[in-house]
XYZ file of C-alpha atoms in Angstrom:
434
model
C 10.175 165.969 14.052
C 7.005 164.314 12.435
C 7.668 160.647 11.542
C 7.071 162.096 7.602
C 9.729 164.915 6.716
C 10.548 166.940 3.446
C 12.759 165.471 1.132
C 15.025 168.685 -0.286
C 17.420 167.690 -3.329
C 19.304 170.470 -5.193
C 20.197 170.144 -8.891
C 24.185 170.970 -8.787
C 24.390 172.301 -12.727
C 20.905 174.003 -12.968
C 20.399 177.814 -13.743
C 17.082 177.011 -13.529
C 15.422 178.022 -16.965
C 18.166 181.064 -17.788
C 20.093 180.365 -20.293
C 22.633 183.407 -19.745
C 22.434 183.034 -16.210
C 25.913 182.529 -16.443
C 26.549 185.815 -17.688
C 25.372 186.901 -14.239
C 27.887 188.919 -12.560
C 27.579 186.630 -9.395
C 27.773 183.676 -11.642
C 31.198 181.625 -12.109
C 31.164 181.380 -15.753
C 33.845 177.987 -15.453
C 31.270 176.509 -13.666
C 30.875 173.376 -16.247
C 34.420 172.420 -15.692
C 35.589 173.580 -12.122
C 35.171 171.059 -9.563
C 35.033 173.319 -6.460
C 32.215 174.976 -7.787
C 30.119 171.633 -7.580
C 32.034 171.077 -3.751
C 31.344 174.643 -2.856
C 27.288 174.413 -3.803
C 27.454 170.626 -1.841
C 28.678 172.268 1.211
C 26.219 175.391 1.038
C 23.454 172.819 0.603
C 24.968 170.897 3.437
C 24.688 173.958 5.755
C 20.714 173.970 4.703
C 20.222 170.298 5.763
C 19.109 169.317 2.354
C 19.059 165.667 1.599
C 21.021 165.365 -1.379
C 23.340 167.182 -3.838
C 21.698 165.799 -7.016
C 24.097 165.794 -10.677
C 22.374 165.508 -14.097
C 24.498 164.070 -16.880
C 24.569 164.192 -20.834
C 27.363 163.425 -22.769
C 27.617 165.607 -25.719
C 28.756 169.121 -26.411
C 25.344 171.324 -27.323
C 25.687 173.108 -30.658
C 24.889 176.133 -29.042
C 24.871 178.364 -25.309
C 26.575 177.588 -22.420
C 27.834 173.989 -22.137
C 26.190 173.552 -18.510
C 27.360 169.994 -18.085
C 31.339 169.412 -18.873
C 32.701 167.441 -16.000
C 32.045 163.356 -15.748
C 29.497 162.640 -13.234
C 32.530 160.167 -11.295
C 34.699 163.236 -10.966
C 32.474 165.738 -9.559
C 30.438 163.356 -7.024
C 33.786 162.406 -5.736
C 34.896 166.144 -5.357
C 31.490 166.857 -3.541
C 31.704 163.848 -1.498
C 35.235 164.695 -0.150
C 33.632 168.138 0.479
C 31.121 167.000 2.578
C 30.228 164.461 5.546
C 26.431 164.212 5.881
C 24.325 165.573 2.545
C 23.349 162.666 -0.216
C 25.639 162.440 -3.550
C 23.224 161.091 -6.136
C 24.276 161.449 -9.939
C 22.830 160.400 -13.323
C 24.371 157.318 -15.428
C 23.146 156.320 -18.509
C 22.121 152.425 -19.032
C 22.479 152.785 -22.606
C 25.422 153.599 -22.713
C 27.535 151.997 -19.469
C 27.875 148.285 -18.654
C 26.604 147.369 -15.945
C 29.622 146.396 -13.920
C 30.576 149.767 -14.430
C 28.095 151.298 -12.928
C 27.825 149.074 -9.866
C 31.997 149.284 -9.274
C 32.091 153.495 -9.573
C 28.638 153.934 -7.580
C 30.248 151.320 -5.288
C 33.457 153.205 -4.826
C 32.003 156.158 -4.522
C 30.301 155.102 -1.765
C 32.846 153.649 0.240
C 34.275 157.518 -0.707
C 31.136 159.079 1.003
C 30.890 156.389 4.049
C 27.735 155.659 2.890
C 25.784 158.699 1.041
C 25.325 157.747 -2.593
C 22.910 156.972 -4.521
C 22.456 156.047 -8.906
C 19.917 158.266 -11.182
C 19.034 155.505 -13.239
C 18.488 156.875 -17.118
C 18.118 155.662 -20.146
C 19.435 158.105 -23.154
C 17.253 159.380 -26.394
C 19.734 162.396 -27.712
C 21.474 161.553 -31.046
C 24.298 163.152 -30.466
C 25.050 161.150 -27.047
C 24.355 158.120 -29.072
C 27.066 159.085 -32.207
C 29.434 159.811 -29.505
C 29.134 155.611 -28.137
C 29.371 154.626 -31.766
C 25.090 154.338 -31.866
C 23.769 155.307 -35.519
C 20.474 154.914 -33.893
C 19.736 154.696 -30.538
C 17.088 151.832 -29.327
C 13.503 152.166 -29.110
C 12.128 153.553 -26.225
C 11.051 150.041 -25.038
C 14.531 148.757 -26.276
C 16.494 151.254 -23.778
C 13.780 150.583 -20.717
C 14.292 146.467 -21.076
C 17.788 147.165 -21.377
C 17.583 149.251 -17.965
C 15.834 147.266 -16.150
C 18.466 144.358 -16.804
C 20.956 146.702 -16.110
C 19.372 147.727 -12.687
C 19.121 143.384 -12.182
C 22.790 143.234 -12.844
C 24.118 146.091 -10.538
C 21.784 145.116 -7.646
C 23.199 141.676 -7.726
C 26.678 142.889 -7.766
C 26.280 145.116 -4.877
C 24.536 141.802 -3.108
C 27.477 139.391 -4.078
C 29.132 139.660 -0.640
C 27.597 137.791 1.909
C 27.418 139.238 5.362
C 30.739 138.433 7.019
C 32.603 137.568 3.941
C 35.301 140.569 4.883
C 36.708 139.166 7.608
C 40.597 140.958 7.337
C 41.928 138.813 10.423
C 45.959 139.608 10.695
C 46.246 136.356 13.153
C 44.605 134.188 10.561
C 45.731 135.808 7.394
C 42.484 135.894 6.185
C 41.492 138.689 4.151
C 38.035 137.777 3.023
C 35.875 134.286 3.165
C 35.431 133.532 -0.630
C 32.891 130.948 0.277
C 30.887 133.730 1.274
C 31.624 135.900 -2.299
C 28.973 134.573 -4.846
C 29.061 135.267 -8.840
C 26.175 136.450 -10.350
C 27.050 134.357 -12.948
C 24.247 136.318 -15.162
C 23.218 135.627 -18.590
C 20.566 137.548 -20.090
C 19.120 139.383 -23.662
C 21.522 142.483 -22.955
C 24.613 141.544 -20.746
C 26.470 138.707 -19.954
C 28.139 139.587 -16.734
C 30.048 136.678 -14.230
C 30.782 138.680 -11.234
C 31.487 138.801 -8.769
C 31.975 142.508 -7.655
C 35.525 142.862 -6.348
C 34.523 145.313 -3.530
C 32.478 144.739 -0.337
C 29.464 146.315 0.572
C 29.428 150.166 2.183
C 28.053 150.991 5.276
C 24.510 151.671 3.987
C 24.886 148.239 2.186
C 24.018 149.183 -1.624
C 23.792 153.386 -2.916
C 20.395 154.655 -2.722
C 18.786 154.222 -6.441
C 17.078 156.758 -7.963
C 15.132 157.311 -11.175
C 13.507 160.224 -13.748
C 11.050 159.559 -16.427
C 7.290 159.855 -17.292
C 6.506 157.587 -20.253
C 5.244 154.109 -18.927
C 8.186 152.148 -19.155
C 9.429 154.949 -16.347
C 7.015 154.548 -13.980
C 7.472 150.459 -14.248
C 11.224 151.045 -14.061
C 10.804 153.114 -10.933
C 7.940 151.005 -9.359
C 10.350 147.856 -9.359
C 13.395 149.230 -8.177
C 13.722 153.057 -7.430
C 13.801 154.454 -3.863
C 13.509 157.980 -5.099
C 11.990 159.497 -8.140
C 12.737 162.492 -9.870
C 9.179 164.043 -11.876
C 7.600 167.244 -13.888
C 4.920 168.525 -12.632
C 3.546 171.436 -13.041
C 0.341 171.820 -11.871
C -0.982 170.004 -8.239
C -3.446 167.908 -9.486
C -1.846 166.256 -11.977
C 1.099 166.034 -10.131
C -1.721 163.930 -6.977
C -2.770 161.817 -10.109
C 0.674 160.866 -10.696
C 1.814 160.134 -6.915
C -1.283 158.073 -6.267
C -0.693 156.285 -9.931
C 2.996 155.469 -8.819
C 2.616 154.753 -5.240
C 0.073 151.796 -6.251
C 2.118 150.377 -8.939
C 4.884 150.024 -6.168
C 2.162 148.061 -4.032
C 1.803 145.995 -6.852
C 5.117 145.364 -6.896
C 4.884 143.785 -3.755
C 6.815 147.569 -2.012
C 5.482 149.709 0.307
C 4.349 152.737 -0.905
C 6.191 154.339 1.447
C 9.141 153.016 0.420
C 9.415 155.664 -2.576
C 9.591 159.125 -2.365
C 8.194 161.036 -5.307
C 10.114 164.487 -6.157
C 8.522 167.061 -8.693
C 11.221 169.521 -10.026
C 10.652 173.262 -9.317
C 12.683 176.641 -10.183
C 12.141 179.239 -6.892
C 12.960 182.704 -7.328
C 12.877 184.087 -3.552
C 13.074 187.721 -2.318
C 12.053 189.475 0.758
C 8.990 190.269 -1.232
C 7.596 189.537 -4.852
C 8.300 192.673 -5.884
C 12.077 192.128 -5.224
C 11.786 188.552 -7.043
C 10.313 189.788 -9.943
C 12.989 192.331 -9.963
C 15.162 189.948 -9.972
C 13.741 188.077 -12.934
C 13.569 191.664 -14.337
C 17.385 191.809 -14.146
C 17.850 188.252 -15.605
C 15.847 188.783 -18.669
C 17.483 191.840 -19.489
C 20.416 189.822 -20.195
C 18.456 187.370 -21.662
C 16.899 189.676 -24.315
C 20.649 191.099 -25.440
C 21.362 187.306 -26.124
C 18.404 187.187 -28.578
C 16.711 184.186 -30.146
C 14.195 183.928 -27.659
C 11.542 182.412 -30.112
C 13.560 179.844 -31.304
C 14.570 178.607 -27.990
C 11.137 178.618 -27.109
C 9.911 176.629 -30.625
C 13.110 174.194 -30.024
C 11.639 173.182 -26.466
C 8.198 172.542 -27.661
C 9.832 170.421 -30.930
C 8.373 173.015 -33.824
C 9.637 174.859 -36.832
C 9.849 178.569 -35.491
C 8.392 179.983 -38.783
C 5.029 178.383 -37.977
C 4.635 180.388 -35.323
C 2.775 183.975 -34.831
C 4.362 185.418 -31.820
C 1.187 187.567 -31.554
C -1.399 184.472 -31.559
C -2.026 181.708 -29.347
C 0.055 178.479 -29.533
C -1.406 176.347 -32.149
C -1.684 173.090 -30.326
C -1.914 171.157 -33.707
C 1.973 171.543 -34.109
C 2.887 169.260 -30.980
C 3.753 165.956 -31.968
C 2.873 163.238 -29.678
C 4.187 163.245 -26.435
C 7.741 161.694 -26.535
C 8.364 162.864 -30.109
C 10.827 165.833 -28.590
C 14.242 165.799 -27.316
C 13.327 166.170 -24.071
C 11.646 162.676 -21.956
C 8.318 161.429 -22.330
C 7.455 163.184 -18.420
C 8.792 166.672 -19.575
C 6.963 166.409 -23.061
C 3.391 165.748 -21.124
C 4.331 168.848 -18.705
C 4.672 170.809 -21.738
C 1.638 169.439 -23.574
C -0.331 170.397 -20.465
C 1.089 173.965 -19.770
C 0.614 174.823 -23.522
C -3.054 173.866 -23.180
C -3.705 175.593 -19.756
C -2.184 178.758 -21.488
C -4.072 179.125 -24.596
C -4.895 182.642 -23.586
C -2.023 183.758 -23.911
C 0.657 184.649 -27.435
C 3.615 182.649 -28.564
C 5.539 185.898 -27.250
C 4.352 185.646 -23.946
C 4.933 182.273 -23.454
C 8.469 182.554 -24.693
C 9.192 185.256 -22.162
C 8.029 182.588 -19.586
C 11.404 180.345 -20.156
C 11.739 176.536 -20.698
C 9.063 175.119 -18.401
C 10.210 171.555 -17.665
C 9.960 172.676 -14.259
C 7.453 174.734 -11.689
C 8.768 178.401 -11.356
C 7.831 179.755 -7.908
C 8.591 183.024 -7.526
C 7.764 185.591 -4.354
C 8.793 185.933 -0.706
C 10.126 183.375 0.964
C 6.614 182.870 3.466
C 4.726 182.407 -0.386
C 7.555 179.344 -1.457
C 7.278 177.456 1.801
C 3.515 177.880 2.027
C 3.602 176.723 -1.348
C 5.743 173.586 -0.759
C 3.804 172.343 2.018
C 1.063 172.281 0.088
C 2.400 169.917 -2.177
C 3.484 168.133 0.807
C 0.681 167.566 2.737
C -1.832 166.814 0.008
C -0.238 164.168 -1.612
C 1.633 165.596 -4.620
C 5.199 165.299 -3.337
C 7.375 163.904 -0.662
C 10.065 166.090 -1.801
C 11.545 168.560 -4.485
C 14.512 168.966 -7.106
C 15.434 172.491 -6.990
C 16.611 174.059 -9.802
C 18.101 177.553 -9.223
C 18.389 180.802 -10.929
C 22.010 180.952 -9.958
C 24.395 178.773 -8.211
C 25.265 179.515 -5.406
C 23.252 182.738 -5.026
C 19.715 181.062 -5.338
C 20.717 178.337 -3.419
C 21.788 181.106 -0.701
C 18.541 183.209 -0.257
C 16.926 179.506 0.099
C 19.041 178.153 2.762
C 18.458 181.617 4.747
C 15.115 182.518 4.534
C 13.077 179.173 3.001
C 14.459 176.404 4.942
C 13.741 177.643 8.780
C 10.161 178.545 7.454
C 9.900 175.215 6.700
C 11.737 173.721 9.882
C 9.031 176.217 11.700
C 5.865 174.436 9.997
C 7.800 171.192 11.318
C 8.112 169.592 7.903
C 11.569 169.717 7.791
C 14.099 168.375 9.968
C 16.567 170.580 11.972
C 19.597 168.680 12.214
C 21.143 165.488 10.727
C 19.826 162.583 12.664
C 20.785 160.041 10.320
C 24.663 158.841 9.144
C 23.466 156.728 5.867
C 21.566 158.221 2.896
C 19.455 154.629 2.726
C 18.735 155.949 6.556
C 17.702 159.101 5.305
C 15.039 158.066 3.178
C 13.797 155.340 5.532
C 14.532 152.536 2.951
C 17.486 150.706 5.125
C 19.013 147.865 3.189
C 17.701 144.307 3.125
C 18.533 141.532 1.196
């Protein structure tokens, strides 16, 4: 294996940019709620080598369509973890809304569950409704929720670190369970938290859970360059998405970090088949059920944050409507991807770009040879270490992937072809250190 290998992460409640994809007769339609269906998609991408089972969070029921995300993040990365024995549990957990000792006793738990395989998707939260349901009228400022993170992150770190090595000790001869001069508090006092410590468990075997982090807007990329091992991105278009790696990668020298030390992941949505034909059929089949949904339009105008009367679905997108990038429900990185695909496709009607789907996310879709010729481009020119996959079904997509993607991959010697490491920290190449 080359020293440099493919980071593959798959998204374990995406149907990719569908939103009746669980209408699908392969689909399990109890999906949101059903544990084993988040263990069963861990063990499939377990049997494809990927790096990590990756779980996005929100925490409010939407108005409308499927409820995609039911289950608390805890619950399911436990189930998935018990499932498993070698792929990465990483899972989102809001700052703005969980203390920090929270966070740093469940992700430390968990990963005493996993022997050593989780890791935190450090967010901060800008949906209303998430906020009314933590008592939040308003929810902070943007620059509010990023200083309040990046305490947070400060807090949890130094929990984890509040065992010293050999503080466990759990001598039967002696008695001696632990050596509490060797268990520090934190003893932290700060604009956000107040927290004494110490944590009341000892560190896993990878030391501390990988951390993680998504966002675009610039307190993001600060947020990430400080602390993140792994980074979660839009990007839709490669040289944009080179612009952003190089931009990160030197704010994490800055930082005093090897650049190396991160590895940047753009989100994409494959649709493989033997041949493009057959993916596009299978598109074909998807928006069929799409269309008997309806509302198409509207979807489309609530994605890109504008009223759906202003819009002629027989002209181009009038790019006056956008507000500025940020001012939609979706993050500050996902807004610019938007901003940017709207612009690139100004040849194109309303109605067209509606049929395309959300586009958060890169849809690749064609033969297998086309995806992995495709992501090793990306690879090797520095726009990504890795990818988020986000499939068109669960566990179908993730299937066809594992079967005919991966060993195309493992062939162009990008990707590994066996586990050769036991901690997730390993995985990465970012072992622990204090």
């Amino acid at each position: 294996m080359p020293e440099r290998s493919l980071h593959l992460n798959v998204n374990v409640i995406s149907a990719g940019a569908h939103p009746a994809a669980w209408r699908l007769p392969e689909a399990n339609p109890r999906a949101f709620f059903d544990p084993a269906h988040y263990a069963n998609v861990a063990r499939i991408a377990e049997a494809g080598l990927f790096d990590t089972a990756f779980m996005a969070d929100n925490s409010f029921l939407h108005p409308e369509g499927y409820p995609n995300s039911g289950l608390d993040p805890i619950v399911t990365l436990s189930a998935m973890a018990q499932a498993t024995s070698r792929i990465g549990i990483v899972g989102s957990y809001s700052t703005t809304f969980h203390h920090p000792y929270a966070i740093a006793r469940a992700f430390a738990s968990l990963d005493h569950l996993s022997a050593g395989r989780v890791g935190w998707n450090m967010v901060t939260s800008r949906n209303k409704p998430e906020g009314a349901n933590y008592g939040f009228t308003d929810l902070p400022d943007r620059e509010t929720r990023y200083a309040r993170a990046a305490e947070a992150v400060q807090v949890v770190t130094a929990l984890w670190d509040s065992w010293q090595p050999g503080a466990l000790v759990l001598d039967p001869a002696t008695g001696v369970a632990v050596d509490r001069t060797l268990i520090k508090p934190i003893d932290h006092v700060g604009e956000h938290f107040s927290v004494a410590g110490p944590l009341q468990l000892p560190p896993s075997p990878q030391g501390r859970p990988l951390l993680t982090q998504a966002g675009g807007s610039e307190g993001g990329v600060e947020l990430a360059a400080r602390f993140a091992d792994a980074v979660f991105t839009s990007a839709l278009y490669i040289e944009p998405a080179r612009e952003y790696y190089a931009t990160l990668k030197a704010a994490v020298a800055r930082h005093g970090r090897a650049p190396e030390s991160i590895a940047i992941m753009p989100g994409i949505n494959p649709v493989v088949g033997s041949t493009e034909a057959e993916a596009r059929r299978r598109i074909a089949e998807h928006d069929a059920i799409l269309g008997a949904v309806g509302g198409r339009l509207e979807r489309f105008a609530k994605w890109v944050g504008v009223d759906p009367a202003a819009l002629d679905p027989d002209a181009p997108f009038p790019l006056g409507l956008l507000t500025a990038t940020g001012g939609t429900y979706s993050s500050v990185g996902f807004d610019a991807s938007t901003r940017l695909y709207l612009e690139r496709n100004q040849h194109r009607t309303v109605r067209d770009l509606a049929a395309d789907g959300r586009q958060g996310h890169r849809t690749l879709v064609g033969s297998a040879e086309s995806v992995a010729d495709d992501l090793e481009l990306w690879f090797r020119t520095g726009a990504a270490d890795g990818f988020v996959i986000q499939f068109d079904t669960l566990p179908g997509g993730l299937e066809v992937f594992v079967e005919q993607v991966v060993p195309l991959l493992q062939k162009k010697r990008i990707f590994r072809r066996e586990y050769g490491e036991t901690t997730l920290r390993e995985r990465f190449g970012v072992p622990y250190t204090r």
